[in-house]
Coordinates of C-alpha atoms in Angstrom, one line a residue:
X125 CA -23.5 -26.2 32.9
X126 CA -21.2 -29.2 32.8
X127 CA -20.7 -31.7 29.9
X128 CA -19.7 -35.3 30.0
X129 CA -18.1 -36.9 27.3
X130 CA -19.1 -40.6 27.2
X131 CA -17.2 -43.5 27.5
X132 CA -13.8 -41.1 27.6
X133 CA -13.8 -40.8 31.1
X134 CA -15.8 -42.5 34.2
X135 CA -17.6 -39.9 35.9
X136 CA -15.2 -37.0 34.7
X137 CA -16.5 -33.4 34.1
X138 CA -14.7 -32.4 31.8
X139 CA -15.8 -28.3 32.3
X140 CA -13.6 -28.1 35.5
X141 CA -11.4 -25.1 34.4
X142 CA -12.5 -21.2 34.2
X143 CA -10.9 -21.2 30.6
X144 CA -13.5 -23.9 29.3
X145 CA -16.3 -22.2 31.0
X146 CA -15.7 -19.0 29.6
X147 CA -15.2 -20.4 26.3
X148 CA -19.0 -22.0 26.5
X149 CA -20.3 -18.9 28.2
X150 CA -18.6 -16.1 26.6
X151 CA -17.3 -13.1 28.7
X152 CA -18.4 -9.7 28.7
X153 CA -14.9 -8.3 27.8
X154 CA -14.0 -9.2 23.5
X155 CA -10.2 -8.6 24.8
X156 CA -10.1 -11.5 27.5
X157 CA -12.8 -13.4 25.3
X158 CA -10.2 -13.6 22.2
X159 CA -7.0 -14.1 24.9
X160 CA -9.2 -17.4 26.1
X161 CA -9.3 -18.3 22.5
X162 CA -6.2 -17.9 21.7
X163 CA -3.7 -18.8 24.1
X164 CA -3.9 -22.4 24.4
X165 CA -3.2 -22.4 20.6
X166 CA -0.5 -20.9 21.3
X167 CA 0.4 -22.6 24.0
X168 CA 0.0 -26.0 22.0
X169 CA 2.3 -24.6 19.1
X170 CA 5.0 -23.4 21.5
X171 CA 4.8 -26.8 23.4
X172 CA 5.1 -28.8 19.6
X173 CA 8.0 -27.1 19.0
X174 CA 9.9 -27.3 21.8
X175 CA 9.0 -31.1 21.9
X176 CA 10.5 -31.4 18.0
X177 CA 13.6 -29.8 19.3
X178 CA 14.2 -32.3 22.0
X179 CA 13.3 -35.5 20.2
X180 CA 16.0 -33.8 17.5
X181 CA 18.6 -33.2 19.7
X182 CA 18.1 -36.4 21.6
X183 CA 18.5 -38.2 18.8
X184 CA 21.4 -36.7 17.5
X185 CA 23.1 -37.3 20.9
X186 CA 22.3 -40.6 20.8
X187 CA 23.4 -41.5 17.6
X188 CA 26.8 -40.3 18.4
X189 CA 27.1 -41.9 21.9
X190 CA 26.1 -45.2 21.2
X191 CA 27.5 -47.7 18.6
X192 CA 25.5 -48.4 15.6
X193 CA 24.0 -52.0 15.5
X194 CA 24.6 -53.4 12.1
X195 CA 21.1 -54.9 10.5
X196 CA 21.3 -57.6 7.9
X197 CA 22.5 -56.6 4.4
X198 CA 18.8 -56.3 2.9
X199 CA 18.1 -53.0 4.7
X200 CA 18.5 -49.7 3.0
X201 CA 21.6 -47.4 3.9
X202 CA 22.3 -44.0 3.6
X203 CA 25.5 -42.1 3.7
X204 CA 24.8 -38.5 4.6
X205 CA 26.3 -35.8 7.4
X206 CA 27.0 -36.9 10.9
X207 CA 24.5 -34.4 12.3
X208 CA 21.9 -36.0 10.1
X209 CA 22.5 -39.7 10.6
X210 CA 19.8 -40.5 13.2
X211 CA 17.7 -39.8 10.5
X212 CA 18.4 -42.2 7.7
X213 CA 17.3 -45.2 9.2
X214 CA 15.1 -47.7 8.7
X215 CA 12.6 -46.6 6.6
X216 CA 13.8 -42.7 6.3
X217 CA 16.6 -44.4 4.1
X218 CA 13.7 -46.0 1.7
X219 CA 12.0 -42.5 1.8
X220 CA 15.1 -40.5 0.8
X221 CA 16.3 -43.1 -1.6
X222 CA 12.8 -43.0 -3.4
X223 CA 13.4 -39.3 -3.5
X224 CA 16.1 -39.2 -5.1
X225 CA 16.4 -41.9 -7.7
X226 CA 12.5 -42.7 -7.9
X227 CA 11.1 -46.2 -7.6
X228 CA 14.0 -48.2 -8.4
X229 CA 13.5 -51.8 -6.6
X230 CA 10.4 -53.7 -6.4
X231 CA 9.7 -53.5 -2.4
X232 CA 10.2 -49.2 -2.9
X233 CA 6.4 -50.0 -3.5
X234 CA 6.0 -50.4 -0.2
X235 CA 6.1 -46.6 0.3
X236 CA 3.8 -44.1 -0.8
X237 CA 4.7 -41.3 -3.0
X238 CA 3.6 -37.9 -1.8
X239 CA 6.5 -37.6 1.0
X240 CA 9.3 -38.4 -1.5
X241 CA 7.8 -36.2 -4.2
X242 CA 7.8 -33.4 -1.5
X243 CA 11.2 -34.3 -0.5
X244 CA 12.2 -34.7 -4.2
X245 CA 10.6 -31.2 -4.8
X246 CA 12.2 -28.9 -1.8
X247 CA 15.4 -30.4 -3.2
X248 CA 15.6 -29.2 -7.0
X249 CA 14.2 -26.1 -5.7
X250 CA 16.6 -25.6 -3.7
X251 CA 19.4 -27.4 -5.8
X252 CA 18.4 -24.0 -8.4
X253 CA 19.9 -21.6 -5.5
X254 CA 22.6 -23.8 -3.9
X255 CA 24.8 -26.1 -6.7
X256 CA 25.9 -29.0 -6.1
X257 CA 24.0 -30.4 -2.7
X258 CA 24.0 -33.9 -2.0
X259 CA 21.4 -36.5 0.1
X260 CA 22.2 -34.4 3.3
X261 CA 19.8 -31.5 2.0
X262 CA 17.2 -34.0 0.6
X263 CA 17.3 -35.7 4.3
X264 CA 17.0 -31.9 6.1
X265 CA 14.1 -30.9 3.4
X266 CA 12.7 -34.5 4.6
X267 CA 12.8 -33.3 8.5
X268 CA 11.7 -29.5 7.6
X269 CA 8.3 -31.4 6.3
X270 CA 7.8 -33.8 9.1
X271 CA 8.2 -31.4 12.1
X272 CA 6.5 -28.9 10.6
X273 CA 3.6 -31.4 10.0
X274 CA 3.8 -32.7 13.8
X275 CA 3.3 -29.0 14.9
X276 CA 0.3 -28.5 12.5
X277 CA -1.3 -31.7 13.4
X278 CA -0.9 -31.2 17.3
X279 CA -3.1 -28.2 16.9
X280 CA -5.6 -29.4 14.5
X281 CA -6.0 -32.2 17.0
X282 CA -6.9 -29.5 19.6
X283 CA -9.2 -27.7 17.2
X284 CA -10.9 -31.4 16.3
X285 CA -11.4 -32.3 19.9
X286 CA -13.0 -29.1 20.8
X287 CA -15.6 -29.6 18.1
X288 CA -16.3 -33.7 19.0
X289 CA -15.3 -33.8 23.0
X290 CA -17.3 -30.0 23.2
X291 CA -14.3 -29.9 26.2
X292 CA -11.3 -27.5 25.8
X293 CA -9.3 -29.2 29.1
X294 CA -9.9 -32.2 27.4
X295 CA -9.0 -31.5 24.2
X296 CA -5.9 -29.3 25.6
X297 CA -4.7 -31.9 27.2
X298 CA -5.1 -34.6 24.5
X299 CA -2.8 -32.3 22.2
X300 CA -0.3 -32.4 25.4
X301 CA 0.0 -36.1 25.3
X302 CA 0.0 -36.2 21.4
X303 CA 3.4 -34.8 21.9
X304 CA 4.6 -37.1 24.0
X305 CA 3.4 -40.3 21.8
X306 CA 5.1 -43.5 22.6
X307 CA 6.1 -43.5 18.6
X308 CA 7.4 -39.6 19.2
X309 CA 10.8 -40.6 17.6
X310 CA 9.1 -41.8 14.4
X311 CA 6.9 -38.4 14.3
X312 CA 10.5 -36.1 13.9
X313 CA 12.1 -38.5 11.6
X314 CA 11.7 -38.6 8.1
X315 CA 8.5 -40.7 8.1
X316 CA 5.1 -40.1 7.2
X317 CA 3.7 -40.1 10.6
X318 CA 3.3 -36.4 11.1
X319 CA 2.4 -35.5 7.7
X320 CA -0.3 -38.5 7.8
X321 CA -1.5 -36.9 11.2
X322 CA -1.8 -33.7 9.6
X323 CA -3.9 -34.7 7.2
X324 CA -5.9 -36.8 8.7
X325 CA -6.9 -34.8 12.0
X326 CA -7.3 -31.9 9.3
X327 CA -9.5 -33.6 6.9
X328 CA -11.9 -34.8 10.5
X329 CA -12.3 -31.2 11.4
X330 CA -13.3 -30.0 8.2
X331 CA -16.0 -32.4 7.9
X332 CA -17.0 -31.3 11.4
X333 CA -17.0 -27.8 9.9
X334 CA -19.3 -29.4 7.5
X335 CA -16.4 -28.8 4.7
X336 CA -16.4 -32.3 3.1
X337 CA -14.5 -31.6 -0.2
X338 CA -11.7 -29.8 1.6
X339 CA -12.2 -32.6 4.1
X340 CA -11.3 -35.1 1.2
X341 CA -8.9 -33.8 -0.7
X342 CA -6.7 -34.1 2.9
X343 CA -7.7 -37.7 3.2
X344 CA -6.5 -38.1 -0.1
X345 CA -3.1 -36.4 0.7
X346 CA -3.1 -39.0 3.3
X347 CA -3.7 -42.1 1.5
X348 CA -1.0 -41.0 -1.1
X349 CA 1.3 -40.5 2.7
X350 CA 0.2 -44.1 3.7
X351 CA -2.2 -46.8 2.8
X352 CA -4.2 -47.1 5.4
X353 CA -5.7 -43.6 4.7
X354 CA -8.3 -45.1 2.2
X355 CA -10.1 -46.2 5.8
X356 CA -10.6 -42.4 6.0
X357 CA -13.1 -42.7 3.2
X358 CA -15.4 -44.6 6.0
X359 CA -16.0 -40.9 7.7
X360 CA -17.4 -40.2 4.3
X361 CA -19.8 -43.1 4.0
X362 CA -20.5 -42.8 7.7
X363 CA -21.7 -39.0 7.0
X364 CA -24.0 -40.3 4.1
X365 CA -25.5 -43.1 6.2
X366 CA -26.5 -40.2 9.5
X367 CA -28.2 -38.5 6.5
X368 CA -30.5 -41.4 5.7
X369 CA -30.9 -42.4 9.1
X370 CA -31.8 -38.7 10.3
X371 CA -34.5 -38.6 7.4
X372 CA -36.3 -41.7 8.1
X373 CA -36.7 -40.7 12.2
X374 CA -38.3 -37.7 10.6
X375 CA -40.9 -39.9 8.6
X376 CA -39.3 -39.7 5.3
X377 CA -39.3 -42.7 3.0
X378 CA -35.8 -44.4 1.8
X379 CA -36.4 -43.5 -1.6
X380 CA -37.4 -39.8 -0.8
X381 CA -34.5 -39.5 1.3
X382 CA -32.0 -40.8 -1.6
X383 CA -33.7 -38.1 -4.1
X384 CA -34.3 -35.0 -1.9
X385 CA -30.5 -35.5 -0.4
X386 CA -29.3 -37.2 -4.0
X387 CA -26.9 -33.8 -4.5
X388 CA -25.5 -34.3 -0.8
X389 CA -24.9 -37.9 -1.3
X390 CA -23.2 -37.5 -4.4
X391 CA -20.8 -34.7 -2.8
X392 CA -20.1 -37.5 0.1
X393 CA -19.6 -40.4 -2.5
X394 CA -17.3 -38.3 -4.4
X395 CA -15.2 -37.1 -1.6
X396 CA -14.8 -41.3 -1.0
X397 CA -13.7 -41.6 -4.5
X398 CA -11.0 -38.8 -3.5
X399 CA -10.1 -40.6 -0.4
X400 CA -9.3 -43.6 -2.2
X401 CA -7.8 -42.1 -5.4
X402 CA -4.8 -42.1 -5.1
X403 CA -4.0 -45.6 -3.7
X404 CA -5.6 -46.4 -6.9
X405 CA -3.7 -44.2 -9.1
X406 CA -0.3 -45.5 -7.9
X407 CA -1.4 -49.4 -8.2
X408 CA -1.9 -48.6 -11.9
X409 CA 1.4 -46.4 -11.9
X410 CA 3.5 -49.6 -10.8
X411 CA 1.4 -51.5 -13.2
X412 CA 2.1 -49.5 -16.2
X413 CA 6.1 -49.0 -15.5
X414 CA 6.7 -53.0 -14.1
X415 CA 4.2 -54.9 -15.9
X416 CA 3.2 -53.1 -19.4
X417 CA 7.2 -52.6 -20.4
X418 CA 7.9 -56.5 -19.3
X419 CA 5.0 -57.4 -21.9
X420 CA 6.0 -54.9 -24.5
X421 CA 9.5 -56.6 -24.6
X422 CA 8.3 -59.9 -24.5
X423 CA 6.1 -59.2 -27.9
X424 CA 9.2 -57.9 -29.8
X425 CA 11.2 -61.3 -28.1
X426 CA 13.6 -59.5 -27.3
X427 CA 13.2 -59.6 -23.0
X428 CA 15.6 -61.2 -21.1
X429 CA 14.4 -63.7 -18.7
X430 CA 14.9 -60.3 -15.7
X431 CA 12.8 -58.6 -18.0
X432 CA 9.5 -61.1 -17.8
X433 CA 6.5 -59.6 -16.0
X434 CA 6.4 -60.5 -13.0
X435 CA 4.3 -63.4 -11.4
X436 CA 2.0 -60.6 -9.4
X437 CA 1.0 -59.1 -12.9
X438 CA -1.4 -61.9 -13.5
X439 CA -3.7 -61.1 -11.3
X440 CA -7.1 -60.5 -12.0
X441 CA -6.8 -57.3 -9.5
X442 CA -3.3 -56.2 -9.9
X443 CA -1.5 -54.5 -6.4
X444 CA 1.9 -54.6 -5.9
X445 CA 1.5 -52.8 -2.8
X446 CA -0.1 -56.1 -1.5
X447 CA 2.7 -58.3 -3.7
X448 CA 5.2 -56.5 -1.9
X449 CA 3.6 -56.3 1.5
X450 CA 3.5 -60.2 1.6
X451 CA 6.7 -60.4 0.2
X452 CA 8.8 -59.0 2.4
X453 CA 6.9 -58.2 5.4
X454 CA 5.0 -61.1 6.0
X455 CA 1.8 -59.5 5.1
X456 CA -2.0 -61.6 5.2
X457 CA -3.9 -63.2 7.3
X458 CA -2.1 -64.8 10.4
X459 CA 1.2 -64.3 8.1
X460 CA 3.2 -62.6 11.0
X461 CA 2.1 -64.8 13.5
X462 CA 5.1 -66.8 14.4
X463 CA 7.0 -67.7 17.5
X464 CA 9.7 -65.6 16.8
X465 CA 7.5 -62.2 16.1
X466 CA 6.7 -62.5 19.7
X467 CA 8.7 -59.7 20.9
X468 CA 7.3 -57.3 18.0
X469 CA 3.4 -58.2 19.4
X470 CA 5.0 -57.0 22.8
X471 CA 5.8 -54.0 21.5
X472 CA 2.2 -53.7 19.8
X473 CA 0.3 -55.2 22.8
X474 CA 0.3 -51.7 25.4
X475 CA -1.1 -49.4 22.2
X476 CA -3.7 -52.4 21.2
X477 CA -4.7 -53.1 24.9
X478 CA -5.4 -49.3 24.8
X479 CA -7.5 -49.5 22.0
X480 CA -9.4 -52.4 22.8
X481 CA -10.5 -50.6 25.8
X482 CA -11.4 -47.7 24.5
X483 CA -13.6 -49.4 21.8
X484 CA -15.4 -51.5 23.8
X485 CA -16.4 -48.5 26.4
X486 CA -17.7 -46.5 23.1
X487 CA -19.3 -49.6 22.1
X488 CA -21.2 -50.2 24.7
X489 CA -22.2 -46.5 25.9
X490 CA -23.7 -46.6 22.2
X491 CA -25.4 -49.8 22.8
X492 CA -27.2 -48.9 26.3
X493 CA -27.9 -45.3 24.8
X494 CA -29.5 -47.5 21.7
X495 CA -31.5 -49.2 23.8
X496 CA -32.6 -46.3 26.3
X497 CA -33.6 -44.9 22.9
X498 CA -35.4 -47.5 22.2
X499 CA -37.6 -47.9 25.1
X500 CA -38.3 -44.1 24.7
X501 CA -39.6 -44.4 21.4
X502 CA -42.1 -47.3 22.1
X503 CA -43.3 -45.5 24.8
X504 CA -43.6 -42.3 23.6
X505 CA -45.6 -43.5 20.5
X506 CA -47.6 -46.9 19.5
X507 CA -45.7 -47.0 16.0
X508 CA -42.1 -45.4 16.3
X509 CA -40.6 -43.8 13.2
X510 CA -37.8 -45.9 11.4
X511 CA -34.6 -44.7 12.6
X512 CA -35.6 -42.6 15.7
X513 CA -33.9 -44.4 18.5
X514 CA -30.3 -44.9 16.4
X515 CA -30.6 -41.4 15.4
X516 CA -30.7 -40.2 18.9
X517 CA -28.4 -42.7 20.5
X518 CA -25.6 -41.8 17.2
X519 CA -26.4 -38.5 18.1
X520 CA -25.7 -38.7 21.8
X521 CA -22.0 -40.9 21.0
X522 CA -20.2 -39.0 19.0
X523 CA -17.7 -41.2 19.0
X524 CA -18.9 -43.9 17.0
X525 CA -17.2 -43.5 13.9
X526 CA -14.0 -43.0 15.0
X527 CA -14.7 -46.1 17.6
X528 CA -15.4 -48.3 14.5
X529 CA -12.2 -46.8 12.0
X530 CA -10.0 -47.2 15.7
X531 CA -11.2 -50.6 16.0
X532 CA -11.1 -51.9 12.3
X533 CA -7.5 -50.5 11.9
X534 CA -6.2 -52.3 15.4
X535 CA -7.7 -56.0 13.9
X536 CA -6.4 -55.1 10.9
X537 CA -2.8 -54.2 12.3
X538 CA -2.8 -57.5 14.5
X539 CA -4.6 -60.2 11.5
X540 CA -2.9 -58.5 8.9
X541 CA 0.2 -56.6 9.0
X542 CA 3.4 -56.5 10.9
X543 CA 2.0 -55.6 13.9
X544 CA 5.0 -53.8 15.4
X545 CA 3.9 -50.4 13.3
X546 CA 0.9 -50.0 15.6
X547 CA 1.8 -47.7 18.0
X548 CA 2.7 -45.2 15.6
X549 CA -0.2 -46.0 12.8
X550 CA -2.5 -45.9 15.5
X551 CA -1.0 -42.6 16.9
X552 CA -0.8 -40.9 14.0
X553 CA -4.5 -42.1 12.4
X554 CA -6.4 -41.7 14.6
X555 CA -7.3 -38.6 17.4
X556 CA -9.9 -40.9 19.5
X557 CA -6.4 -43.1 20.8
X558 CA -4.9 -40.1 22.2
X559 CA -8.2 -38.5 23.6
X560 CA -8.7 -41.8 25.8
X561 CA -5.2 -42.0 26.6
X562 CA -5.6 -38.2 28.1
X563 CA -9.1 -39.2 29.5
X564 CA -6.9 -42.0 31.7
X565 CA -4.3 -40.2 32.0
X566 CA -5.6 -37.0 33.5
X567 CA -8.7 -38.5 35.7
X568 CA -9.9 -36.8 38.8
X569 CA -9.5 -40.4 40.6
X570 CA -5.5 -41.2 38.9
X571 CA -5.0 -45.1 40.1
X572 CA -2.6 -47.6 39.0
X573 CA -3.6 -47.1 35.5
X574 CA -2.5 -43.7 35.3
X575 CA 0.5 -45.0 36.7
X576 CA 1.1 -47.4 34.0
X577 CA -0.3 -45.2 31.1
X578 CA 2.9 -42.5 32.4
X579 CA 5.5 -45.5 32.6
X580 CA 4.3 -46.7 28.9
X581 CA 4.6 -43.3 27.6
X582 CA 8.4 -42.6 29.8
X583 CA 9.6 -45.9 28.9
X584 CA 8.6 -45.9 25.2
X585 CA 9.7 -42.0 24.7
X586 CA 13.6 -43.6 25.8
X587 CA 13.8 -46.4 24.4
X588 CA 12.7 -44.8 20.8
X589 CA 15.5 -42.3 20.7
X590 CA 17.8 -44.6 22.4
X591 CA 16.6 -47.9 19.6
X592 CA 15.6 -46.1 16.4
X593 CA 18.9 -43.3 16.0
X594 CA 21.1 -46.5 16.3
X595 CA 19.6 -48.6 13.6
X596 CA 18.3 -50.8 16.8
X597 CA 14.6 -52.3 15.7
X598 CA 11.9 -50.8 17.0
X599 CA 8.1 -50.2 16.7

């Protein structure tokens, strides 16, 4: 029997290989049955892997070929071995600075916590067997964790898609491209791209496994990785509202629906309180340490005019992730855009164009499934239950939530932030971006946008190794 996945692909059966079919079907031998199973996960590790290796070496090569460009004196440096160099810029400096000497300068706030206190960790461990080390083994410890991560997170975004596409070519092949992501160089530097991927695409499959605490306690290993992991929470809520929804097509009251499912709710609400956490928890760390000593000094008089709280203390809602964010990057509403960020939305508009595609076909295969859905129901009965018709049509797309998380974080990325990061936030946040970009990539009817797609990916592969290693600016 063949599968479709909407909206992914036009027409494309996605059970075209004897693997996938056997997978479905089963086989009558257990010894080819568990080779099926296994081998393309370990074909997707091998594949990882070797992909780390290159990006590695390439970038090393690079570094030492080319001549360093020399950024403005406001960006972090970081002396450290020649074989390491290529990855201590940008950043990777920030990161292994942090690290080291903790949160020392007021835009370090920028950057999460958890990679630096891994990287901060691996290095007194291993400064107990090996006296005396110095940045270069904080740096290593830093690219140990990230291409590890990468590896971990192409598989768990095999093992995802196999659960949402119901596909294994598909998902197979979606893993494939994730390791040749237009932002690959960022994914094997010391950045929390891979790490973030990890545990997002982890934390996605174990709700799929129906596993929501597990499932939150990753998201909130990502949102102490990056920020924008608190929009995780949203699979959460998303979970909760399917709940509701699926009880009232069955008849059920809202109120009946909220008590009889209260303990499930409360599980889902809590793992959103998870999800969020530690964003939270860090805002009131940078609170305590740069606003709470400022005051304390200014009671005893005795603060020096350095020492006075600063302005972004006043707030009624306290963030200096936000302060910061605005501060030095431009951050708000419409903030970045200027005439001369246009080259930086260039380099954001191939990843954004994908997305806004990809949405809007989701989008709107949920919207005529709605509505078939809906004629169904007023057919099929004079009074249709609350509920049925969405339930179906959420139940027939299940795409949706990632659709709306894709989307939300795209707008977000082109209103909001500096939009140059959104190849690799996009990349490394969220699975649905690469499973369309396969879907396009590997259709039965390959056109000029396959074409394109394979020049995007090429051209943004070389350019990142060539750009980043050589403190060049880039994505």
């Amino acid at each position: 029997m063949q599968v479709k996945v909407r909206t992914l692909e036009r027409g494309l059966s996605i059970d075209s290989s004897p693997t996938a079919h056997s997978v479905r079907n089963g086989s009558p031998n257990a010894k080819s049955r568990r080779e099926d199973l296994t081998s393309p996960d370990l074909r997707i590790v091998r594949f990882a892997v070797v992909s780390r290796v290159t990006v590695i070496a390439l970038s090393v090569l690079s570094d030492w070929i080319i001549p360093d460009h020399n950024p403005d004196t406001s960006v972090e440096r970081l002396s450290t071995s020649r074989w390491l160099m290529a990855f201590t810029r940008w950043d990777a400096a920030r990161f292994t600075t942090i690290a080291l000497e903790g949160y020392q300068k007021e835009e370090d706030y920028a950057f999460m916590p958890v990679l630096p206190m891994a990287m901060s960790i691996g290095t007194r461990t291993l400064g107990i067997l090996v006296p005396h080390i110095g940045p270069s083994a904080t740096v290593a410890i830093g690219l140990v964790i990230t291409n590890c991560c990468f590896v971990l997170a192409a598989w768990l975004l095999y093992r995802l898609g196999l659960l949402v596409l119901r596909d294994q070519l598909l998902a197979f092949r979606s893993a494939m491209v994730f390791c040749f992501s237009p932002a690959n160089v960022f994914f094997s530097s010391v950045y929390t791209e891979s790490p973030f991927a990890a545990c997002s695409f982890g934390g996605l499959l174990l709700l799929e496994l129906n596993r929501p605490w597990l499932g939150a306690l990753l998201f909130g290993i990502g949102t102490g990785l990056r920020s924008n992991g608190i929009l995780n929470a949203g699979f959460l809520a998303y979970q909760c509202l399917f709940i509701i929804v699926q009880d009232l097509q069955r008849g059920h009251t809202l109120l009946r629906t909220l008590v009889e499912r209260s303990r499930k709710h409360a599980v889902l609400m809590l793992g959103v309180t998870l999800s969020v956490g530690p964003f939270v928890v860090f805002q009131a760390y940078a609170w305590q340490k740069e606003c709470y000593a400022g005051d304390a000094c200014a009671e005893a008089g005795e603060c020096k005019l350095s020492e006075q709280p600063p302005d972004w203390c006043q707030g009624s809602m306290p963030s200096i992730y936000m302060h910061v964010q605005k501060k030095y990057w431009q951050g708000g509403l419409f903030c970045y855009w200027q005439l001369k960020q246009i080259p930086n939305f260039a380099l954001a508009a191939p990843a954004l164009a994908l997305t806004a595609s990809g949405v809007h076909h989701i989008l709107t295969d949920f919207g005529r499934q709605l509505g078939r859905w809906t004629e169904v129901s007023c057919e099929s009965k004079p009074t249709p239950r609350a509920g049925a018709a969405l339930y179906r049509a959420v139940l027939v797309c299940p795409l949706l939530p990632h659709a709306l998380h894709w989307g939300f974080l795209a707008t977000y990325l082109l209103l909001c932030a500096n939009v140059q990061i959104a190849t690799r936030v996009l990349g490394s946040g969220c699975p649905v971006f690469h499973w369309f970009l396969a879907s396009l990539l590997f259709s039965r009817s390959p056109g000029k946008t396959s074409r394109l797609l394979k020049c995007y990916i090429g051209i943004f592969n070389c350019l990142g190794i060539i750009m980043h290693p050589n403190f060049l600016p880039w994505t």
